[in-house]
XYZ file of C-alpha atoms in Angstrom:
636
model
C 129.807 -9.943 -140.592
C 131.848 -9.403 -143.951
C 135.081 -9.625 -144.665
C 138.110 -9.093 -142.162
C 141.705 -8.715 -143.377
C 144.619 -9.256 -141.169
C 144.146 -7.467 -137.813
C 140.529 -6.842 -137.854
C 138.068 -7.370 -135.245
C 134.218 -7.201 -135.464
C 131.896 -7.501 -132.521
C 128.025 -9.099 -133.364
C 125.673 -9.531 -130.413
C 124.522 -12.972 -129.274
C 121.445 -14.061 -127.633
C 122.111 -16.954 -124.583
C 119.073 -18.818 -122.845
C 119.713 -18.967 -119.446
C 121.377 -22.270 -118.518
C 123.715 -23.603 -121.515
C 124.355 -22.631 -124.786
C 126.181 -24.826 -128.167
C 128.068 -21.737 -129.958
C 129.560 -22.971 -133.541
C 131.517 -20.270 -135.645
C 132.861 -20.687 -139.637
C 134.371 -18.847 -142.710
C 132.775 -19.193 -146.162
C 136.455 -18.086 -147.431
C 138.896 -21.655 -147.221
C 142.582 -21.093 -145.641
C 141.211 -17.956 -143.850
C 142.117 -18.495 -140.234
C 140.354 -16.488 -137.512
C 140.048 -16.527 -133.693
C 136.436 -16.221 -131.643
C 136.185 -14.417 -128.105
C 132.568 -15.399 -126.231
C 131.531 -12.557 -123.045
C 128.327 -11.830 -121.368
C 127.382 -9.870 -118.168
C 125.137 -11.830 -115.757
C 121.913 -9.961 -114.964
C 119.816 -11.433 -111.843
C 116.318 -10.996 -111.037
C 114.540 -11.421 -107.444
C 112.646 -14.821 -106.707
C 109.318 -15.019 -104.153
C 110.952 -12.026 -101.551
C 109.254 -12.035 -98.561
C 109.316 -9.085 -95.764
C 108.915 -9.410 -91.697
C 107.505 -6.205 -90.468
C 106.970 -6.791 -86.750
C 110.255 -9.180 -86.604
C 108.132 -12.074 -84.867
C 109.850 -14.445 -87.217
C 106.929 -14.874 -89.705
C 106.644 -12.645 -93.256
C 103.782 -10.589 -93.185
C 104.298 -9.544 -96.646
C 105.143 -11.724 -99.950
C 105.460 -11.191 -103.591
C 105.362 -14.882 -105.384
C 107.256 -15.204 -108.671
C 110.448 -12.710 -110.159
C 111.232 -8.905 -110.331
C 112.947 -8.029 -112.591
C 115.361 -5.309 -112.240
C 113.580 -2.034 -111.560
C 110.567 -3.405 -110.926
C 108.120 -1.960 -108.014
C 106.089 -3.635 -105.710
C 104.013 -1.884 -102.668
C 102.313 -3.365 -100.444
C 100.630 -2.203 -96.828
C 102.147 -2.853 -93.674
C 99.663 -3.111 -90.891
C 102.332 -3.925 -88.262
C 104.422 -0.876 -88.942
C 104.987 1.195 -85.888
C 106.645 4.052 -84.524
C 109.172 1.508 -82.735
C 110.104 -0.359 -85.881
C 113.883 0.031 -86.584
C 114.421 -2.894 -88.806
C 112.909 -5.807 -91.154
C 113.115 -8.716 -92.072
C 113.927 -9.932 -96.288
C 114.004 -12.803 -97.208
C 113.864 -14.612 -101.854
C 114.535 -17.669 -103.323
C 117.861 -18.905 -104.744
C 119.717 -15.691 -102.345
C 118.421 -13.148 -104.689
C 118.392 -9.349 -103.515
C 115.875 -7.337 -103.653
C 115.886 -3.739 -102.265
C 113.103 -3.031 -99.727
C 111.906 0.705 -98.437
C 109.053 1.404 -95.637
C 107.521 4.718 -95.607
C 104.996 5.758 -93.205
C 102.844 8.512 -92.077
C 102.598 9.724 -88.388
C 98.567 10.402 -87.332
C 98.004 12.060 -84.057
C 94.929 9.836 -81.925
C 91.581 12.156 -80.766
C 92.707 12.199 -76.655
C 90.260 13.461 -74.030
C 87.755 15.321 -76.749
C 85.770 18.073 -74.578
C 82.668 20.154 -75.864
C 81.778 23.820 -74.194
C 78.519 24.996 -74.323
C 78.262 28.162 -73.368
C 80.702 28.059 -70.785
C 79.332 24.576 -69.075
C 82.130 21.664 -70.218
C 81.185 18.046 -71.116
C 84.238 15.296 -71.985
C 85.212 12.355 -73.064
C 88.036 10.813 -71.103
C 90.514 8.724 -72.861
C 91.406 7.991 -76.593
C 89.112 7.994 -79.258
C 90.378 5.280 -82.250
C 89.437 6.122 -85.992
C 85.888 5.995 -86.995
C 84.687 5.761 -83.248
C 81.768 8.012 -81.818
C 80.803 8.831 -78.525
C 77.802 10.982 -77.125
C 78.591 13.303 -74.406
C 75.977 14.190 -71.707
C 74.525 17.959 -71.707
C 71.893 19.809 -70.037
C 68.732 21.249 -71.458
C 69.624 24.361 -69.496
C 72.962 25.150 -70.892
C 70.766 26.461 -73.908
C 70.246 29.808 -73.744
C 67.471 31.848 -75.981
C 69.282 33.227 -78.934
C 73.134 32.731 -79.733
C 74.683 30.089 -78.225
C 78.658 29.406 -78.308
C 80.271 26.058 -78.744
C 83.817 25.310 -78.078
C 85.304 21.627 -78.836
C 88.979 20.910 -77.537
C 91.292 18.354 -77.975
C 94.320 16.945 -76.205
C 96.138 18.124 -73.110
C 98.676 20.464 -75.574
C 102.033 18.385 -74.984
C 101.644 17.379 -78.888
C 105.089 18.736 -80.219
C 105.125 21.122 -83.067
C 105.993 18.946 -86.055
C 103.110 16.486 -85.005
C 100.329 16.565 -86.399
C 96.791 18.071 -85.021
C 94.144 16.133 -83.559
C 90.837 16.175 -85.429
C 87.450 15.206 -84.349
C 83.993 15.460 -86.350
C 81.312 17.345 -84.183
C 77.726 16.378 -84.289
C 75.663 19.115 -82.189
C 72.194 19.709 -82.176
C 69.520 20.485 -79.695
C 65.711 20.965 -80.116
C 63.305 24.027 -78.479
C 61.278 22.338 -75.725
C 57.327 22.752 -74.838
C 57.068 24.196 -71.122
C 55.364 21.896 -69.054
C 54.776 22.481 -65.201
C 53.645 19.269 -63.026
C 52.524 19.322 -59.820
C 52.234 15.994 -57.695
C 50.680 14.788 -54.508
C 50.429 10.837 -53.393
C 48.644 9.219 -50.320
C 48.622 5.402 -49.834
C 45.575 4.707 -52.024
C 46.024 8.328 -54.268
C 47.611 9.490 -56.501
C 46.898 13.289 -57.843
C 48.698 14.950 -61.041
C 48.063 18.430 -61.797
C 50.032 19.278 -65.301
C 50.184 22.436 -67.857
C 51.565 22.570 -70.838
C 52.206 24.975 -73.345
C 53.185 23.861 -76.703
C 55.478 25.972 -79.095
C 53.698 25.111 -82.402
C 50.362 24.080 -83.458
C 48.742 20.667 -82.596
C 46.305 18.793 -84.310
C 45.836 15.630 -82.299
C 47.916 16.750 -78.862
C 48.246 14.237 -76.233
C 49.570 14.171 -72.637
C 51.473 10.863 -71.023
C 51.243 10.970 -67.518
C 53.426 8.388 -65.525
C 52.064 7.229 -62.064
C 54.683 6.214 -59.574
C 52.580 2.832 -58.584
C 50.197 0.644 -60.755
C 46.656 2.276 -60.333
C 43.751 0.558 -60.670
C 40.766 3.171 -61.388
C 40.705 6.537 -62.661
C 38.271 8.739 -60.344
C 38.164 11.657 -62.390
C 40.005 13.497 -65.576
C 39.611 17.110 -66.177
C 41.094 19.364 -68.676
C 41.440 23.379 -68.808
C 42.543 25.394 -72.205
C 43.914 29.157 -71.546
C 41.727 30.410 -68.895
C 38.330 28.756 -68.953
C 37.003 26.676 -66.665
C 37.549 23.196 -65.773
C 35.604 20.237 -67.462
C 35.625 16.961 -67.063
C 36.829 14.449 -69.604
C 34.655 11.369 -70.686
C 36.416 7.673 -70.343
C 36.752 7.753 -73.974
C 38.903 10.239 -74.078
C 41.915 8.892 -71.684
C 43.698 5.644 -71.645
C 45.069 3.488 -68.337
C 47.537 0.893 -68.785
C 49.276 0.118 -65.861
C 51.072 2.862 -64.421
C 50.935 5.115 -67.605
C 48.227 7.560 -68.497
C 47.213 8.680 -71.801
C 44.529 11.846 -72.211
C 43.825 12.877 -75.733
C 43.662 16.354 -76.307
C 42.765 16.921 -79.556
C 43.773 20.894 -81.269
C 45.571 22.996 -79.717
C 47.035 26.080 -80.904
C 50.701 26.847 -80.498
C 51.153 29.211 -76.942
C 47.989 28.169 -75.406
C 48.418 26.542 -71.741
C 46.594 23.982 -71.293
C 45.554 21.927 -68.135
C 44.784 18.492 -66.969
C 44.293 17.560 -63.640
C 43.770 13.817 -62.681
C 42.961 12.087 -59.314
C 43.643 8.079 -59.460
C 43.152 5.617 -57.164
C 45.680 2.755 -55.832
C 42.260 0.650 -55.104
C 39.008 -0.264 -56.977
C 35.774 -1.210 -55.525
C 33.842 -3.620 -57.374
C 30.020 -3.545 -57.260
C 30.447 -0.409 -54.390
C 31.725 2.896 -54.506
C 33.454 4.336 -51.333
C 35.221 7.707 -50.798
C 38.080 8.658 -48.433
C 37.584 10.890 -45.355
C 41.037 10.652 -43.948
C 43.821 9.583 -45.896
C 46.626 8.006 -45.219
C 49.815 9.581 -46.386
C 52.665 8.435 -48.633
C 55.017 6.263 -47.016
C 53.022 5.888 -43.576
C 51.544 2.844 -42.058
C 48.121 2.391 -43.628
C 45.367 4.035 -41.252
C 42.353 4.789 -43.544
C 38.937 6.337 -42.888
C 36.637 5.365 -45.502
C 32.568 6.209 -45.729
C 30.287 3.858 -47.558
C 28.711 5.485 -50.493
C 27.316 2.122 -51.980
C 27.516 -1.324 -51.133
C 26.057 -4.871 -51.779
C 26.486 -8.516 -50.808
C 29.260 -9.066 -53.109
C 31.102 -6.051 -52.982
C 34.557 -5.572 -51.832
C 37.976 -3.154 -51.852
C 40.820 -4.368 -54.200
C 43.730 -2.952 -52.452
C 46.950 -1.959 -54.717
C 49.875 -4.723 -55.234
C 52.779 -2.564 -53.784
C 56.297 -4.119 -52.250
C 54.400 -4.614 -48.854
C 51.520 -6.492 -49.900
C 50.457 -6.440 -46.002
C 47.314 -7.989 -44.606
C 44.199 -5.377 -43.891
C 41.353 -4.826 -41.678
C 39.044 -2.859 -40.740
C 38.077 -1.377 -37.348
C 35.646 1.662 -35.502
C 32.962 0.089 -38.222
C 29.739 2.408 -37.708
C 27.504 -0.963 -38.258
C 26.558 -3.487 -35.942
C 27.521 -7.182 -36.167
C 31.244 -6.075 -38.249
C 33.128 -8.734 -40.058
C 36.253 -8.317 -42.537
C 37.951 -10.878 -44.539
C 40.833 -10.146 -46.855
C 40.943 -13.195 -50.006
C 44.785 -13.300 -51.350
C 45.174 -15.038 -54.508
C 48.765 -16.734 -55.872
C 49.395 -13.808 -58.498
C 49.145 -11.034 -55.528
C 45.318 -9.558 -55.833
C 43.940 -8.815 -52.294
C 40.400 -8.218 -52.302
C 38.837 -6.931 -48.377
C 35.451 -7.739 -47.996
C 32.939 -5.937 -45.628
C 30.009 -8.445 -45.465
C 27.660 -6.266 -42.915
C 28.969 -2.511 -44.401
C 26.094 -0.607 -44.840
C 25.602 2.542 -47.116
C 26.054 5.768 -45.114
C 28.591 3.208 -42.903
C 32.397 4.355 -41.978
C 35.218 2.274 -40.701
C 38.942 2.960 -40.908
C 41.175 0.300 -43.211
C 44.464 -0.717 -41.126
C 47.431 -3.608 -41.686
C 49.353 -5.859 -39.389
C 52.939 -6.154 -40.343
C 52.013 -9.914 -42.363
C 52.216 -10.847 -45.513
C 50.515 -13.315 -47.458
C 51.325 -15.439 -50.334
C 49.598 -19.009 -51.300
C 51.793 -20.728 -53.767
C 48.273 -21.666 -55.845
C 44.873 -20.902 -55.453
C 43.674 -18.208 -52.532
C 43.543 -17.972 -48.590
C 40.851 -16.128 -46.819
C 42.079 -14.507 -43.235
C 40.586 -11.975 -41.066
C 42.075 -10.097 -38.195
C 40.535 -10.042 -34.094
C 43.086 -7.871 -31.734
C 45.597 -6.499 -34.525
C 49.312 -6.323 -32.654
C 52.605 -5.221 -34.160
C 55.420 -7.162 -32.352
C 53.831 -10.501 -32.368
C 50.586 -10.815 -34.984
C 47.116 -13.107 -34.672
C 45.510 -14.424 -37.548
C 42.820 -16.574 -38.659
C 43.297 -18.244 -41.516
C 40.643 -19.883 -43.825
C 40.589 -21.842 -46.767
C 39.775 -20.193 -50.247
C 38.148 -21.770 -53.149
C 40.455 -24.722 -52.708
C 41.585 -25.923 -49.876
C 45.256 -27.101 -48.645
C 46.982 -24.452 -50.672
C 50.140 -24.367 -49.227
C 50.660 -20.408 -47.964
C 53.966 -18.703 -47.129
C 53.143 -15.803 -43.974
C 56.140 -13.458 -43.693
C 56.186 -11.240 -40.794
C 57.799 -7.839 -41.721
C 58.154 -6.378 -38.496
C 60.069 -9.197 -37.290
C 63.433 -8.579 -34.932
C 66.828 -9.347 -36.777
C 68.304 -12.784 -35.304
C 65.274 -12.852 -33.370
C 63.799 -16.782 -32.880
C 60.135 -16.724 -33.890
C 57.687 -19.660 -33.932
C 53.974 -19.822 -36.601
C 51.989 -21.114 -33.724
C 48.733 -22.667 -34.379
C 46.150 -21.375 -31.304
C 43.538 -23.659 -32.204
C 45.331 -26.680 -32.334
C 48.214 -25.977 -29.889
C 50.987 -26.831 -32.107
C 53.812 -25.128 -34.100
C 53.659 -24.929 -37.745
C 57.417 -23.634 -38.535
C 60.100 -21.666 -37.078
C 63.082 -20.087 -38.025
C 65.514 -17.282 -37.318
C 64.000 -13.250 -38.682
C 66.662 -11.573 -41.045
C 64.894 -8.528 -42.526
C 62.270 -10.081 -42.798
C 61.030 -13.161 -41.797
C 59.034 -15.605 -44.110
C 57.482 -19.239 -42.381
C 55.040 -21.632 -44.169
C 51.644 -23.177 -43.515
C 48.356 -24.095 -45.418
C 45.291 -22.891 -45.534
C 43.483 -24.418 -43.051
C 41.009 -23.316 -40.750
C 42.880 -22.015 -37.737
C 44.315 -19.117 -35.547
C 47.831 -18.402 -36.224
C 50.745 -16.265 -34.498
C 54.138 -14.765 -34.878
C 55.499 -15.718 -31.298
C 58.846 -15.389 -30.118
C 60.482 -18.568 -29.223
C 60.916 -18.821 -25.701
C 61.016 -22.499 -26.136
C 57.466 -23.567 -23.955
C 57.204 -26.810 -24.833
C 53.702 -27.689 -25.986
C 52.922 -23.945 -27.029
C 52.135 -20.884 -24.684
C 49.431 -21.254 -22.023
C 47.090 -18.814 -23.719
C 45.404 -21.455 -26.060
C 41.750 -20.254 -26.551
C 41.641 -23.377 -29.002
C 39.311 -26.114 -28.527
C 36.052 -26.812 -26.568
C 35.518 -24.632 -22.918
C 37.081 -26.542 -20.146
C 37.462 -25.460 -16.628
C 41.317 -25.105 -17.119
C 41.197 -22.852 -19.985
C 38.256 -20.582 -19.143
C 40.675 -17.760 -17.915
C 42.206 -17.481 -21.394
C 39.328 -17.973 -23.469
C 37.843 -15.074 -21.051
C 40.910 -12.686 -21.858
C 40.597 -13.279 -25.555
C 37.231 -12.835 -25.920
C 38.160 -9.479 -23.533
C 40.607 -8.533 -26.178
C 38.158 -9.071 -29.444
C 35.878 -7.190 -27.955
C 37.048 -4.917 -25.315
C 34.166 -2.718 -25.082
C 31.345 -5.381 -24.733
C 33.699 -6.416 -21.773
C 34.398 -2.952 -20.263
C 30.290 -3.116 -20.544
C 29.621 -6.697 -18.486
C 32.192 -5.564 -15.933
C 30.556 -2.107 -15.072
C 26.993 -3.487 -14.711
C 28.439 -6.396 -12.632
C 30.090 -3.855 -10.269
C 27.075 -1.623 -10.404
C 24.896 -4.389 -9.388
C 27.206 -5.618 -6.136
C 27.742 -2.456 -4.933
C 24.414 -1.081 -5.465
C 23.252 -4.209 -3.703
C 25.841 -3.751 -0.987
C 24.661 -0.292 -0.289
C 20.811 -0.438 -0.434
C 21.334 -3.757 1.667
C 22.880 -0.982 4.634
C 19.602 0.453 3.866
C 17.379 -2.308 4.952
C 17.382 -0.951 8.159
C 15.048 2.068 7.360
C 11.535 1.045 7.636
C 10.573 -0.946 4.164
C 7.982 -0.022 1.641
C 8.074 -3.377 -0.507
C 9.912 -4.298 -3.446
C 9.275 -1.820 -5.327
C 10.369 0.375 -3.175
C 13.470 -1.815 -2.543
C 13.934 -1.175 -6.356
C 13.350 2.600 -5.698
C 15.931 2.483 -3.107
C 18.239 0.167 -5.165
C 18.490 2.732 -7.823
C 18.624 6.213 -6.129
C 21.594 5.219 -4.457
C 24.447 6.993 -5.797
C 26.829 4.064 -6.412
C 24.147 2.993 -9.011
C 23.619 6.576 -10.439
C 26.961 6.522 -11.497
C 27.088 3.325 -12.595
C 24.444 3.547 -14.925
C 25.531 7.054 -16.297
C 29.152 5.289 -17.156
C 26.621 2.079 -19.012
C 25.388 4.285 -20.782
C 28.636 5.902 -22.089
C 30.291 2.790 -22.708
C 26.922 1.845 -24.393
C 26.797 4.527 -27.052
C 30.330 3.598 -27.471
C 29.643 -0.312 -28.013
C 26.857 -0.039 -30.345
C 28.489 2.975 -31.978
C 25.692 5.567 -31.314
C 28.918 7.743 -29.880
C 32.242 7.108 -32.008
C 35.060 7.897 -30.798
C 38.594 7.666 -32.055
C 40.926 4.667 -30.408
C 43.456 6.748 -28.649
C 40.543 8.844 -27.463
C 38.530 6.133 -26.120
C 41.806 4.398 -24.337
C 42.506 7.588 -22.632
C 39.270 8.073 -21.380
C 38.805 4.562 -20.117
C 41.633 4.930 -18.149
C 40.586 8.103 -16.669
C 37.066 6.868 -16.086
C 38.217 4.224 -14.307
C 40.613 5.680 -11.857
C 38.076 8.259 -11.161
C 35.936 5.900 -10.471
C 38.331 4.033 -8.480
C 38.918 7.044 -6.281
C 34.967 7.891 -6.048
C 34.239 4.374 -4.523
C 37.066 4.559 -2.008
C 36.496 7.658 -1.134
C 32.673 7.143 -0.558
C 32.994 3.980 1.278
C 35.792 5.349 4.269
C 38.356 3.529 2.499
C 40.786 5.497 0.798
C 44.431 5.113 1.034
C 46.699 7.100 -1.227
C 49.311 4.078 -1.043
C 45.853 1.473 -2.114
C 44.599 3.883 -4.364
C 47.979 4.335 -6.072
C 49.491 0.945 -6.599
C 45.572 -0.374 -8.049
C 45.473 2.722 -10.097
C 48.875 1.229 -11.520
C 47.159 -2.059 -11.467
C 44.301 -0.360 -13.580
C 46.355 1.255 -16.137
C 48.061 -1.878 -17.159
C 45.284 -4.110 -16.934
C 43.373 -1.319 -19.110
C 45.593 -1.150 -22.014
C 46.809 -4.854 -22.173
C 42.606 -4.753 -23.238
C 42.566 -1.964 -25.626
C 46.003 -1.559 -27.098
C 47.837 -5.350 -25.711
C 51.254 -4.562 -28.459
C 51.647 -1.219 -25.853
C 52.074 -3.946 -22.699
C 53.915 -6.408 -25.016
C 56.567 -3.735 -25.860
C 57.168 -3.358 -22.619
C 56.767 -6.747 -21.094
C 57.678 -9.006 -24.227
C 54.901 -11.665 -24.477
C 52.050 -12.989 -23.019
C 52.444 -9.779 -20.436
C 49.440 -10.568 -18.943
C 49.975 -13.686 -17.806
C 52.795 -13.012 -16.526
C 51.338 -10.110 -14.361
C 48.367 -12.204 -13.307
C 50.178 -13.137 -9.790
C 51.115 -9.312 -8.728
C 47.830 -9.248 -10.320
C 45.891 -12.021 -7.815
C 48.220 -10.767 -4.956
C 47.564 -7.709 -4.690
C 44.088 -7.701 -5.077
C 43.950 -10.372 -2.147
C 45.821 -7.463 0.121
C 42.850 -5.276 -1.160
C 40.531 -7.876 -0.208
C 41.702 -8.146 3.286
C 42.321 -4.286 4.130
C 38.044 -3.947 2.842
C 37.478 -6.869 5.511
C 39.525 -5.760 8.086
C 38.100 -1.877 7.908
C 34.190 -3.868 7.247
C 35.202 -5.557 10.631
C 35.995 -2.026 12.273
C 33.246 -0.174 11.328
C 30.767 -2.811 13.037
C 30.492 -1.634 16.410
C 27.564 -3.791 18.656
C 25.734 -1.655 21.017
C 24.206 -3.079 24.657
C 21.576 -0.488 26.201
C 20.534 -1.248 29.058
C 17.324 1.020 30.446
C 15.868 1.516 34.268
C 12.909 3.348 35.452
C 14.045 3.320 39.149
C 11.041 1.990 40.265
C 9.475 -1.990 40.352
C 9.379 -3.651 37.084
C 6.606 -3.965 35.240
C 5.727 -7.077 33.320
């Protein structure tokens, strides 16, 4: 430092480590005397400061190690919010450190809404950052040429100073080919008709058409560019795969209509061909008049797999000796085979409200005297036999009690309670079932055709052969009446002077009774052996009629009509005539087994009938006594 005379001072900085520090101090002068004054300023520095943004007691942000003074740290606060109004600090050793939060207010996309040409579309809500959201449109909110878009954003109670909401738009929309497509559908059809008109040039065109129900064949495929004529497209040159349909086109030129019209089928024949006379239409019961185009031993119908896989039949067959059988397999397939059809044949295709559905394997079952409120079935086995087979009745009554009842063994194979519908369990054995309604008979119903003949159940093995075959019965009955009362009436006859047998058989058959008779065998002939068809409702009404008017013929040519007779058996008639050709008509109205449960009226009335024809047989005979005289001696 140099010399220092009396009164001097000098001042000489001093480095000091923090913690202690030896100082020593001297004169290189001897008998000098001096004094020393040691000051420093304390300087501190901040130690590991930690900051609690959200005040939930932990630090959400820490520095580890010192700052020295005017040092800078910055660091993000994710739990900064609007409501923040203090933090938490917190160092080491109770240092300070100096802490400042600066944010930036963002305004959230709320309730983003896109105009197109004055039709709105919108998002409701908030949309966070980064997230997208499509918006539903219309193809015809486009219109040809300029088209005006509007996008807005909030409800407008943002304040002034806050910032705007802002939204990225994405719009785009595409020109369209015109297409027109017209549809038609019956239960086993299905009929597109579609045009097309593409807006640029095509070099391999196609056209997808979607089917509403799996189809099975493809009839026919035609195709029409601009105005020519139709032609029909080879198999090569469409696809089927399931419900979809694929035609290849090939080039077309941009503008040019074009037109494919396509007729599928719900059912395929295999080893036959068939076409439809009368359809059935969409969402009807299934009533189908078919004509047999081609047909062999193993041919048959596969019908479509829709919701109501119901079993079929057929009915009015045009061939003699008609059989159907319907084979359901496990995955669904129904196959309906015709084993007498004959080409040139027709018949009509019908269901009963049944379904079907063996667990494994198949069941065979064929239909006698369809009826809607309680069904008859026979059931056979398939391939394999005891395949376990669940029957569901789809007609069945809600809460209604129902019993599977086995007819040719007397017995009932499952019950339960129908709610929409109702589904009871069997095999596949060899038997008649049917969907009764439990009345609780013990033992079964009385109608039991089952089993050998016996005396006891010849009436109702008599009615259900009646009901398989109503005509064939109609026929027995009229040339059993004809017979009796032509009999009755040429027997009256006998007393006319007699020319032999054959002229007994001359005078047999010129009576009227048997004139009339034969003219109605001959009818009901045609009709049995289908040389005159007729449709059902036709044929029911004019059995009826025929019958009363024969009815009223008889009485009325034998002295014994009564309007009060004629009207209660006319009654009698009508009943008795459609529990035979429609029996679900009687059942509506009776519940079950409605014929045997008329049979007494039935047998009692017909007694009264019986009686009145005696008692007016006994009036009519009057005996005669003549008694002649001469008035002179007799003469032996």
């Amino acid at each position: 430092m140099g010399t220092l005379r009396e009164g001097e001072s000098a001042t000489d900085p001093i480095t000091l480590n923090l913690g202690s520090n030896n100082l020593s101090w001297g004169a290189t002068t001897a008998g000098g005397g001096f004094s020393a004054n040691v000051s420093w300023a304390e300087v501190s520095h901040t130690e590991d400061a930690s900051v609690d943004v959200d005040e939930d007691g932990s630090y959400e942000i820490n520095h580890v190690g010192t700052l020295s003074p005017g040092s800078i740290q910055t660091f993000d606060a994710p739990g900064l919010t609007r409501s923040t109004s203090q933090l938490g600090v917190a160092t080491n050793n109770a240092t300070e450190v100096a802490v400042e939060a600066q944010y930036c207010e963002v305004t959230q996309t709320e309730n983003p809404t896109v105009e197109v040409n004055g039709h709105e579309t919108s998002e409701l809500g908030q949309l966070t950052d980064g997230e997208t959201v499509q918006l539903d449109t219309d193809p015809s909110w486009i219109n040809s040429g300029t088209n005006r878009i509007n996008v807005s954003l909030g409800d407008g109670t943002l304040s002034a100073d806050a910032p705007q909401s802002e939204v990225d738009l994405d719009y785009q929309h595409e020109s369209v080919d015109n297409q027109t497509v017209q549809y038609t559908a019956q239960r086993w059809t299905e009929r597109y008709n579609v045009s097309r008109t593409w807006l640029s040039d095509q070099t391999s065109a196609s056209l997808t058409i979607p089917f509403k129900d799996t189809v099975l064949s493809i009839r026919d495929v035609e195709k029409r560019v601009g105005s020519n004529d139709w032609t029909e497209l080879q198999s090569s040159d469409y696809a089927l795969d399931g419900s979809r349909l694929t035609v290849q086109l090939g080039s077309i030129n941009k503008n040019t209509e074009v037109g494919v019209r396509v007729n599928a089928s719900r059912v395929r024949v295999n080893n036959g061909s068939i076409h439809v006379q009368e359809a059935t239409e969409q969402g009807r019961k299934l009533d189908t008049q078919i004509a047999i185009d081609e047909w062999s031993e193993d041919s048959y119908i596969q019908l479509p797999q829709r919701e109501d896989n119901l079993i079929a039949y057929a009915y009015n067959e045009s061939w003699s000796g008609p059989t159907d059988e319907m084979r359901v397999t496990a995955d669904g397939e129904r196959r309906l085979r015709l084993p007498n059809a004959l080409e040139g044949g027709q018949t009509r295709i019908a269901t009963i409200p049944v379904e079907a559905a063996p667990e494994t394997g198949d069941v065979v079952i064929s239909v006698g005297q369809p009826s809607a409120t309680e069904p008859k079935f026979v059931v056979q086995p398939g391939q394999t036999q005891g395949d376990d087979v669940d029957f569901t009745f789809t007609g069945a009554a809600d809460g209604t009690d129902y019993i599977l009842y086995s007819q040719s063994n007397g017995i009932v194979r499952d019950s339960g309670t129908a709610q929409s519908p109702l589904t009871l369990s069997d095999d596949d054995s060899d038997e008649t079932l049917q969907f009764l309604v439990d009345e609780g008979e013990v033992g079964g119903p009385d109608d039991d055709t089952g089993g050998p003949l016996t005396l006891g159940n010849a009436p109702a093995v008599a009615v259900a052969q009646a009901q398989a075959n109503p005509l064939g019965a109609l026929l027995v009955a009229i040339i059993a009446l004809t017979v009796l009362l032509g009999a009755y009436w040429a027997a009256k006859r006998r007393r006319r002077p007699r020319k032999g047998w054959l002229g007994d058989i001359a005078s047999f058959v010129s009576t009227e009774v048997v004139l009339i008779g034969l003219s109605i065998i001959g009818i009901v002939a045609a009709l049995r052996f289908n040389v005159l068809a007729l449709p059902r409702p036709a044929l029911f009404v004019g059995a009826v009629f025929g019958i009363e008017l024969l009815g009223y013929l008889l009485l009325r040519y034998f002295g014994y009509f009564d309007w009060k007779i004629y009207g209660a058996a006319s009654a009698i008639v009508a009943i008795a005539s459609t529990q035979i050709l429609v029996p679900e008509a009687v059942e509506q109205l009776l519940g079950s087994n409605a014929l045997a449960r008329t049979l007494p009226l039935v047998a009692a009335f017909g007694m009264y009938i019986l009686y009145r024809a005696v008692e007016g047989w006994r009036r009519g005979q009057v005996t005669e006594i003549v008694v002649g005289g001469s008035g002179g001696d007799d003469q032996n």
